[in-house]
mmCIF file with all atom_site columns, C-alpha atoms in Angstrom:
data_model
loop_
_atom_site.group_PDB
_atom_site.id
_atom_site.type_symbol
_atom_site.label_atom_id
_atom_site.label_alt_id
_atom_site.label_comp_id
_atom_site.label_asym_id
_atom_site.label_entity_id
_atom_site.label_seq_id
_atom_site.pdbx_PDB_ins_code
_atom_site.Cartn_x
_atom_site.Cartn_y
_atom_site.Cartn_z
_atom_site.occupancy
_atom_site.B_iso_or_equiv
_atom_site.pdbx_formal_charge
_atom_site.auth_seq_id
_atom_site.auth_comp_id
_atom_site.auth_asym_id
_atom_site.auth_atom_id
_atom_site.pdbx_PDB_model_num
ATOM 1   C CA . MET A 1 1   ? 19.959  -1.346  3.064   1.00 46.00 ? 201 MET A CA 1
ATOM 2   C CA . PRO A 1 2   ? 22.127  -2.700  5.404   1.00 51.00 ? 202 PRO A CA 1
ATOM 3   C CA . ASP A 1 3   ? 24.059  -5.937  4.952   1.00 54.00 ? 203 ASP A CA 1
ATOM 4   C CA . GLU A 1 4   ? 22.395  -7.803  8.167   1.00 51.00 ? 204 GLU A CA 1
ATOM 5   C CA . PRO A 1 5   ? 19.238  -6.147  8.602   1.00 48.00 ? 205 PRO A CA 1
ATOM 6   C CA . ARG A 1 6   ? 18.083  -6.499  12.868  1.00 46.00 ? 206 ARG A CA 1
ATOM 7   C CA . VAL A 1 7   ? 14.685  -7.603  14.214  1.00 45.00 ? 207 VAL A CA 1
ATOM 8   C CA . PRO A 1 8   ? 13.563  -4.241  15.054  1.00 52.00 ? 208 PRO A CA 1
ATOM 9   C CA . ASP A 1 9   ? 14.265  -2.645  18.977  1.00 57.00 ? 209 ASP A CA 1
ATOM 10  C CA . ASP A 1 10  ? 16.362  -5.637  19.849  1.00 54.00 ? 210 ASP A CA 1
ATOM 11  C CA . PRO A 1 11  ? 20.110  -5.304  19.331  1.00 50.00 ? 211 PRO A CA 1
ATOM 12  C CA . ARG A 1 12  ? 20.590  -8.880  20.684  1.00 49.00 ? 212 ARG A CA 1
ATOM 13  C CA . ALA A 1 13  ? 18.418  -10.648 17.686  1.00 53.00 ? 213 ALA A CA 1
ATOM 14  C CA . GLU A 1 14  ? 20.472  -12.440 15.428  1.00 58.00 ? 214 GLU A CA 1
ATOM 15  C CA . PRO A 1 15  ? 20.529  -11.222 11.431  1.00 58.00 ? 215 PRO A CA 1
ATOM 16  C CA . ALA A 1 16  ? 17.270  -11.446 10.378  1.00 52.00 ? 216 ALA A CA 1
ATOM 17  C CA . PRO A 1 17  ? 16.697  -14.400 7.620   1.00 64.00 ? 217 PRO A CA 1
ATOM 18  C CA . PHE A 1 18  ? 14.950  -12.342 5.059   1.00 63.00 ? 218 PHE A CA 1
ATOM 19  C CA . VAL A 1 19  ? 14.363  -9.164  4.088   1.00 65.00 ? 219 VAL A CA 1
ATOM 20  C CA . LEU A 1 20  ? 11.532  -7.185  2.189   1.00 69.00 ? 220 LEU A CA 1
ATOM 21  C CA . GLY A 1 21  ? 12.726  -6.991  -1.424  1.00 74.00 ? 221 GLY A CA 1
ATOM 22  C CA . ALA A 1 22  ? 9.825   -5.367  -3.030  1.00 89.00 ? 222 ALA A CA 1
ATOM 23  C CA . VAL A 1 23  ? 6.034   -5.578  -3.219  1.00 92.00 ? 223 VAL A CA 1
ATOM 24  C CA . THR A 1 24  ? 4.783   -6.796  -7.047  1.00 90.00 ? 224 THR A CA 1
ATOM 25  C CA . LEU A 1 25  ? 1.155   -6.265  -8.085  1.00 92.00 ? 225 LEU A CA 1
ATOM 26  C CA . ASP A 1 26  ? -0.119  -8.544  -10.919 1.00 92.00 ? 226 ASP A CA 1
ATOM 27  C CA . CYS A 1 27  ? -2.250  -6.214  -13.437 1.00 94.00 ? 227 CYS A CA 1
ATOM 28  C CA . ALA A 1 28  ? -3.533  -5.365  -17.096 1.00 94.00 ? 228 ALA A CA 1
ATOM 29  C CA . ASP A 1 29  ? -0.628  -2.583  -17.507 1.00 96.00 ? 229 ASP A CA 1
ATOM 30  C CA . PRO A 1 30  ? 2.699   -2.253  -16.036 1.00 96.00 ? 230 PRO A CA 1
ATOM 31  C CA . PRO A 1 31  ? 3.239   1.155   -16.987 1.00 98.00 ? 231 PRO A CA 1
ATOM 32  C CA . GLY A 1 32  ? 0.283   2.433   -16.860 1.00 97.00 ? 232 GLY A CA 1
ATOM 33  C CA . LEU A 1 33  ? -0.449  1.396   -12.944 1.00 97.00 ? 233 LEU A CA 1
ATOM 34  C CA . ALA A 1 34  ? 3.207   2.157   -12.089 1.00 97.00 ? 234 ALA A CA 1
ATOM 35  C CA . ASP A 1 35  ? 2.648   5.663   -12.669 1.00 98.00 ? 235 ASP A CA 1
ATOM 36  C CA . PHE A 1 36  ? -0.870  6.276   -10.978 1.00 97.00 ? 236 PHE A CA 1
ATOM 37  C CA . TYR A 1 37  ? 1.341   5.156   -7.973  1.00 97.00 ? 237 TYR A CA 1
ATOM 38  C CA . ALA A 1 38  ? 4.255   7.030   -8.671  1.00 98.00 ? 238 ALA A CA 1
ATOM 39  C CA . ARG A 1 39  ? 1.848   10.039  -8.952  1.00 97.00 ? 239 ARG A CA 1
ATOM 40  C CA . LEU A 1 40  ? 0.373   9.302   -5.764  1.00 97.00 ? 240 LEU A CA 1
ATOM 41  C CA . LEU A 1 41  ? 3.653   8.517   -3.502  1.00 97.00 ? 241 LEU A CA 1
ATOM 42  C CA . GLY A 1 42  ? 6.273   10.828  -5.423  1.00 97.00 ? 242 GLY A CA 1
ATOM 43  C CA . TRP A 1 43  ? 8.275   8.340   -6.706  1.00 97.00 ? 243 TRP A CA 1
ATOM 44  C CA . SER A 1 44  ? 10.560  7.242   -9.653  1.00 97.00 ? 244 SER A CA 1
ATOM 45  C CA . THR A 1 45  ? 10.488  4.685   -12.053 1.00 96.00 ? 245 THR A CA 1
ATOM 46  C CA . LEU A 1 46  ? 13.284  2.603   -11.954 1.00 94.00 ? 246 LEU A CA 1
ATOM 47  C CA . PHE A 1 47  ? 12.434  -0.251  -14.698 1.00 92.00 ? 247 PHE A CA 1
ATOM 48  C CA . ARG A 1 48  ? 9.915   0.373   -17.165 1.00 95.00 ? 248 ARG A CA 1
ATOM 49  C CA . THR A 1 49  ? 8.963   -2.093  -19.602 1.00 94.00 ? 249 THR A CA 1
ATOM 50  C CA . ASP A 1 50  ? 5.172   -3.298  -21.099 1.00 95.00 ? 250 ASP A CA 1
ATOM 51  C CA . GLU A 1 51  ? 5.324   -6.864  -19.602 1.00 94.00 ? 251 GLU A CA 1
ATOM 52  C CA . TYR A 1 52  ? 7.010   -5.274  -15.674 1.00 93.00 ? 252 TYR A CA 1
ATOM 53  C CA . THR A 1 53  ? 7.886   -1.755  -14.233 1.00 95.00 ? 253 THR A CA 1
ATOM 54  C CA . SER A 1 54  ? 9.065   -1.002  -10.843 1.00 94.00 ? 254 SER A CA 1
ATOM 55  C CA . ILE A 1 55  ? 9.373   1.999   -8.847  1.00 96.00 ? 255 ILE A CA 1
ATOM 56  C CA . SER A 1 56  ? 10.864  3.570   -5.515  1.00 95.00 ? 256 SER A CA 1
ATOM 57  C CA . ASP A 1 57  ? 11.609  6.026   -3.090  1.00 96.00 ? 257 ASP A CA 1
ATOM 58  C CA . GLY A 1 58  ? 15.057  4.695   -2.419  1.00 92.00 ? 258 GLY A CA 1
ATOM 59  C CA . ARG A 1 59  ? 13.985  2.734   0.509   1.00 91.00 ? 259 ARG A CA 1
ATOM 60  C CA . ALA A 1 60  ? 10.634  0.887   -0.576  1.00 92.00 ? 260 ALA A CA 1
ATOM 61  C CA . THR A 1 61  ? 10.315  -0.725  -3.891  1.00 93.00 ? 261 THR A CA 1
ATOM 62  C CA . LEU A 1 62  ? 6.728   -1.256  -5.615  1.00 95.00 ? 262 LEU A CA 1
ATOM 63  C CA . CYS A 1 63  ? 6.856   -3.347  -8.995  1.00 94.00 ? 263 CYS A CA 1
ATOM 64  C CA . PHE A 1 64  ? 4.000   -4.345  -11.211 1.00 95.00 ? 264 PHE A CA 1
ATOM 65  C CA . ALA A 1 65  ? 3.704   -7.487  -13.274 1.00 92.00 ? 265 ALA A CA 1
ATOM 66  C CA . ARG A 1 66  ? 1.616   -8.281  -16.535 1.00 94.00 ? 266 ARG A CA 1
ATOM 67  C CA . VAL A 1 67  ? -0.914  -10.622 -16.094 1.00 92.00 ? 267 VAL A CA 1
ATOM 68  C CA . ALA A 1 68  ? -3.082  -11.642 -19.555 1.00 92.00 ? 268 ALA A CA 1
ATOM 69  C CA . GLY A 1 69  ? -6.814  -11.316 -18.759 1.00 90.00 ? 269 GLY A CA 1
ATOM 70  C CA . HIS A 1 70  ? -6.008  -10.016 -15.469 1.00 89.00 ? 270 HIS A CA 1
ATOM 71  C CA . GLU A 1 71  ? -9.257  -8.854  -13.396 1.00 85.00 ? 271 GLU A CA 1
ATOM 72  C CA . ALA A 1 72  ? -9.259  -7.422  -9.916  1.00 83.00 ? 272 ALA A CA 1
ATOM 73  C CA . ALA A 1 73  ? -11.497 -8.699  -7.534  1.00 83.00 ? 273 ALA A CA 1
ATOM 74  C CA . PRO A 1 74  ? -14.893 -7.083  -6.514  1.00 85.00 ? 274 PRO A CA 1
ATOM 75  C CA . TRP A 1 75  ? -14.699 -4.839  -3.647  1.00 85.00 ? 275 TRP A CA 1
ATOM 76  C CA . PRO A 1 76  ? -16.267 -5.565  -1.113  1.00 85.00 ? 276 PRO A CA 1
ATOM 77  C CA . ASP A 1 77  ? -14.930 -9.032  -1.326  1.00 79.00 ? 277 ASP A CA 1
ATOM 78  C CA . SER A 1 78  ? -17.012 -11.934 -2.747  1.00 81.00 ? 278 SER A CA 1
ATOM 79  C CA . PRO A 1 79  ? -16.860 -15.325 -1.410  1.00 82.00 ? 279 PRO A CA 1
ATOM 80  C CA . ALA A 1 80  ? -15.922 -16.437 -5.187  1.00 82.00 ? 280 ALA A CA 1
ATOM 81  C CA . GLN A 1 81  ? -13.096 -14.187 -5.958  1.00 78.00 ? 281 GLN A CA 1
ATOM 82  C CA . PRO A 1 82  ? -11.686 -12.451 -2.308  1.00 74.00 ? 282 PRO A CA 1
ATOM 83  C CA . LYS A 1 83  ? -8.759  -9.152  -2.381  1.00 70.00 ? 283 LYS A CA 1
ATOM 84  C CA . ARG A 1 84  ? -5.826  -10.995 -2.040  1.00 75.00 ? 284 ARG A CA 1
ATOM 85  C CA . ALA A 1 85  ? -4.077  -7.656  -0.984  1.00 79.00 ? 285 ALA A CA 1
ATOM 86  C CA . HIS A 1 86  ? -3.844  -4.370  -0.497  1.00 83.00 ? 286 HIS A CA 1
ATOM 87  C CA . LEU A 1 87  ? -1.679  -1.774  0.584   1.00 90.00 ? 287 LEU A CA 1
ATOM 88  C CA . ASP A 1 88  ? -1.474  0.403   3.212   1.00 87.00 ? 288 ASP A CA 1
ATOM 89  C CA . LEU A 1 89  ? -0.775  4.376   3.324   1.00 92.00 ? 289 LEU A CA 1
ATOM 90  C CA . PHE A 1 90  ? -0.047  6.809   5.390   1.00 89.00 ? 290 PHE A CA 1
ATOM 91  C CA . VAL A 1 91  ? -1.151  9.780   4.525   1.00 91.00 ? 291 VAL A CA 1
ATOM 92  C CA . ARG A 1 92  ? -1.089  13.443  7.290   1.00 88.00 ? 292 ARG A CA 1
ATOM 93  C CA . ASP A 1 93  ? -5.133  14.198  6.183   1.00 90.00 ? 293 ASP A CA 1
ATOM 94  C CA . VAL A 1 94  ? -6.870  11.536  5.279   1.00 91.00 ? 294 VAL A CA 1
ATOM 95  C CA . GLU A 1 95  ? -9.333  13.768  3.008   1.00 93.00 ? 295 GLU A CA 1
ATOM 96  C CA . ALA A 1 96  ? -7.392  15.522  1.391   1.00 93.00 ? 296 ALA A CA 1
ATOM 97  C CA . ALA A 1 97  ? -5.544  12.445  0.393   1.00 94.00 ? 297 ALA A CA 1
ATOM 98  C CA . THR A 1 98  ? -8.221  10.671  -0.776  1.00 95.00 ? 298 THR A CA 1
ATOM 99  C CA . ALA A 1 99  ? -9.624  13.669  -3.326  1.00 95.00 ? 299 ALA A CA 1
ATOM 100 C CA . ALA A 1 100 ? -5.726  13.465  -4.420  1.00 95.00 ? 300 ALA A CA 1
ATOM 101 C CA . ALA A 1 101 ? -5.528  10.035  -5.354  1.00 96.00 ? 301 ALA A CA 1
ATOM 102 C CA . VAL A 1 102 ? -9.001  10.582  -6.825  1.00 96.00 ? 302 VAL A CA 1
ATOM 103 C CA . ALA A 1 103 ? -7.848  13.373  -8.667  1.00 96.00 ? 303 ALA A CA 1
ATOM 104 C CA . LEU A 1 104 ? -4.787  10.781  -10.044 1.00 96.00 ? 304 LEU A CA 1
ATOM 105 C CA . GLY A 1 105 ? -7.628  8.573   -11.468 1.00 97.00 ? 305 GLY A CA 1
ATOM 106 C CA . ALA A 1 106 ? -8.650  6.043   -8.194  1.00 96.00 ? 306 ALA A CA 1
ATOM 107 C CA . THR A 1 107 ? -12.295 5.601   -7.599  1.00 96.00 ? 307 THR A CA 1
ATOM 108 C CA . LEU A 1 108 ? -14.249 5.822   -3.991  1.00 96.00 ? 308 LEU A CA 1
ATOM 109 C CA . PRO A 1 109 ? -15.984 3.131   -3.876  1.00 95.00 ? 309 PRO A CA 1
ATOM 110 C CA . GLY A 1 110 ? -19.386 3.549   -1.208  1.00 93.00 ? 310 GLY A CA 1
ATOM 111 C CA . HIS A 1 111 ? -18.308 0.481   0.660   1.00 90.00 ? 311 HIS A CA 1
ATOM 112 C CA . GLN A 1 112 ? -16.167 1.822   2.934   1.00 90.00 ? 312 GLN A CA 1
ATOM 113 C CA . PRO A 1 113 ? -15.074 -0.164  6.509   1.00 86.00 ? 313 PRO A CA 1
ATOM 114 C CA . GLY A 1 114 ? -12.911 2.369   7.477   1.00 86.00 ? 314 GLY A CA 1
ATOM 115 C CA . ALA A 1 115 ? -15.788 5.373   8.290   1.00 87.00 ? 315 ALA A CA 1
ATOM 116 C CA . SER A 1 116 ? -16.612 4.190   11.262  1.00 82.00 ? 316 SER A CA 1
ATOM 117 C CA . PRO A 1 117 ? -13.920 1.846   12.802  1.00 77.00 ? 317 PRO A CA 1
ATOM 118 C CA . ASP A 1 118 ? -14.704 -1.139  15.060  1.00 74.00 ? 318 ASP A CA 1
ATOM 119 C CA . TRP A 1 119 ? -11.186 -0.827  16.790  1.00 69.00 ? 319 TRP A CA 1
ATOM 120 C CA . PRO A 1 120 ? -11.269 1.151   19.684  1.00 69.00 ? 320 PRO A CA 1
ATOM 121 C CA . GLY A 1 121 ? -8.997  4.352   19.654  1.00 71.00 ? 321 GLY A CA 1
ATOM 122 C CA . HIS A 1 122 ? -8.836  3.639   15.862  1.00 75.00 ? 322 HIS A CA 1
ATOM 123 C CA . PRO A 1 123 ? -9.057  7.455   13.594  1.00 83.00 ? 323 PRO A CA 1
ATOM 124 C CA . PRO A 1 124 ? -10.971 6.484   10.485  1.00 86.00 ? 324 PRO A CA 1
ATOM 125 C CA . TRP A 1 125 ? -9.718  5.652   7.015   1.00 89.00 ? 325 TRP A CA 1
ATOM 126 C CA . ALA A 1 126 ? -10.317 5.425   3.309   1.00 93.00 ? 326 ALA A CA 1
ATOM 127 C CA . THR A 1 127 ? -10.381 2.681   0.971   1.00 93.00 ? 327 THR A CA 1
ATOM 128 C CA . LEU A 1 128 ? -9.932  3.754   -2.635  1.00 93.00 ? 328 LEU A CA 1
ATOM 129 C CA . LEU A 1 129 ? -9.021  1.227   -5.676  1.00 95.00 ? 329 LEU A CA 1
ATOM 130 C CA . ASP A 1 130 ? -6.505  2.099   -7.799  1.00 95.00 ? 330 ASP A CA 1
ATOM 131 C CA . PRO A 1 131 ? -6.994  2.059   -11.889 1.00 96.00 ? 331 PRO A CA 1
ATOM 132 C CA . GLU A 1 132 ? -7.418  -1.377  -12.356 1.00 93.00 ? 332 GLU A CA 1
ATOM 133 C CA . GLY A 1 133 ? -9.192  -1.423  -9.593  1.00 91.00 ? 333 GLY A CA 1
ATOM 134 C CA . HIS A 1 134 ? -6.717  -2.964  -6.580  1.00 91.00 ? 334 HIS A CA 1
ATOM 135 C CA . PRO A 1 135 ? -8.099  -1.582  -2.685  1.00 91.00 ? 335 PRO A CA 1
ATOM 136 C CA . PHE A 1 136 ? -5.794  0.680   -0.909  1.00 91.00 ? 336 PHE A CA 1
ATOM 137 C CA . CYS A 1 137 ? -6.289  2.237   2.518   1.00 90.00 ? 337 CYS A CA 1
ATOM 138 C CA . LEU A 1 138 ? -5.471  6.117   2.972   1.00 92.00 ? 338 LEU A CA 1
ATOM 139 C CA . LEU A 1 139 ? -4.755  6.374   6.690   1.00 89.00 ? 339 LEU A CA 1
ATOM 140 C CA . LEU A 1 140 ? -3.121  8.377   9.693   1.00 86.00 ? 340 LEU A CA 1
ATOM 141 C CA . PRO A 1 141 ? 0.716   7.571   11.216  1.00 83.00 ? 341 PRO A CA 1
ATOM 142 C CA . PRO A 1 142 ? 0.152   5.688   14.420  1.00 75.00 ? 342 PRO A CA 1
ATOM 143 C CA . GLU A 1 143 ? 1.649   8.859   15.711  1.00 75.00 ? 343 GLU A CA 1
ATOM 144 C CA . LEU A 1 144 ? -0.971  11.077  15.158  1.00 75.00 ? 344 LEU A CA 1
ATOM 145 C CA . HIS A 1 145 ? -3.472  8.341   16.771  1.00 68.00 ? 345 HIS A CA 1
ATOM 146 C CA . PRO A 1 146 ? -1.576  6.306   19.569  1.00 58.00 ? 346 PRO A CA 1
ATOM 147 C CA . THR A 1 147 ? -3.441  2.663   18.963  1.00 53.00 ? 347 THR A CA 1
ATOM 148 C CA . ASP A 1 148 ? -3.247  -0.966  19.617  1.00 52.00 ? 348 ASP A CA 1
ATOM 149 C CA . ALA A 1 149 ? -4.323  -1.458  16.155  1.00 49.00 ? 349 ALA A CA 1
ATOM 150 C CA . PRO A 1 150 ? -1.401  -4.075  14.517  1.00 49.00 ? 350 PRO A CA 1
ATOM 151 C CA . HIS A 1 151 ? -1.483  -3.336  11.060  1.00 49.00 ? 351 HIS A CA 1
ATOM 152 C CA . VAL A 1 152 ? -0.744  -0.134  11.968  1.00 46.00 ? 352 VAL A CA 1
ATOM 153 C CA . GLN A 1 153 ? 2.381   -0.216  14.431  1.00 44.00 ? 353 GLN A CA 1
ATOM 154 C CA . PRO A 1 154 ? 5.017   0.661   11.705  1.00 45.00 ? 354 PRO A CA 1
ATOM 155 C CA . GLY A 1 155 ? 6.694   4.211   12.360  1.00 43.00 ? 355 GLY A CA 1
ATOM 156 C CA . TRP A 1 156 ? 5.971   6.810   9.995   1.00 42.00 ? 356 TRP A CA 1
ATOM 157 C CA . SER A 1 157 ? 9.197   8.110   8.259   1.00 40.00 ? 357 SER A CA 1
ATOM 158 C CA . SER A 1 158 ? 8.700   11.891  7.143   1.00 35.00 ? 358 SER A CA 1
#
């Protein structure tokens, strides 16, 4: 990780004041959920206890923290308990990746907002739920579908 991160594509930028270190998901079973994502992403475990587990590919880190009585927000959203966050995962084949995620323990809910996206030029994507009910989306990387959709602008690294 660079010592002084810069704003992408702007060599004149001053060092950024913040660098994302990791994303942490609250859950009931940190080691179990970490195992699911490690298998899904092909990542390795960095740290593992019953209370907190982290995985990484050497560039990004996902952490899982135990929260007593944790219950996932319902999918689709409920006014009483809206979803809080979800992961977007780039894949080269949404259908094949969906099948692989389900084989690892994810579920494919009936509500699929990406089946017919209302963003011009945006191809369909799939929304799944991890074993504890957190939603995550599987979508093509931007170079496989040039689009103005703001949430898919980071590049794919192979």
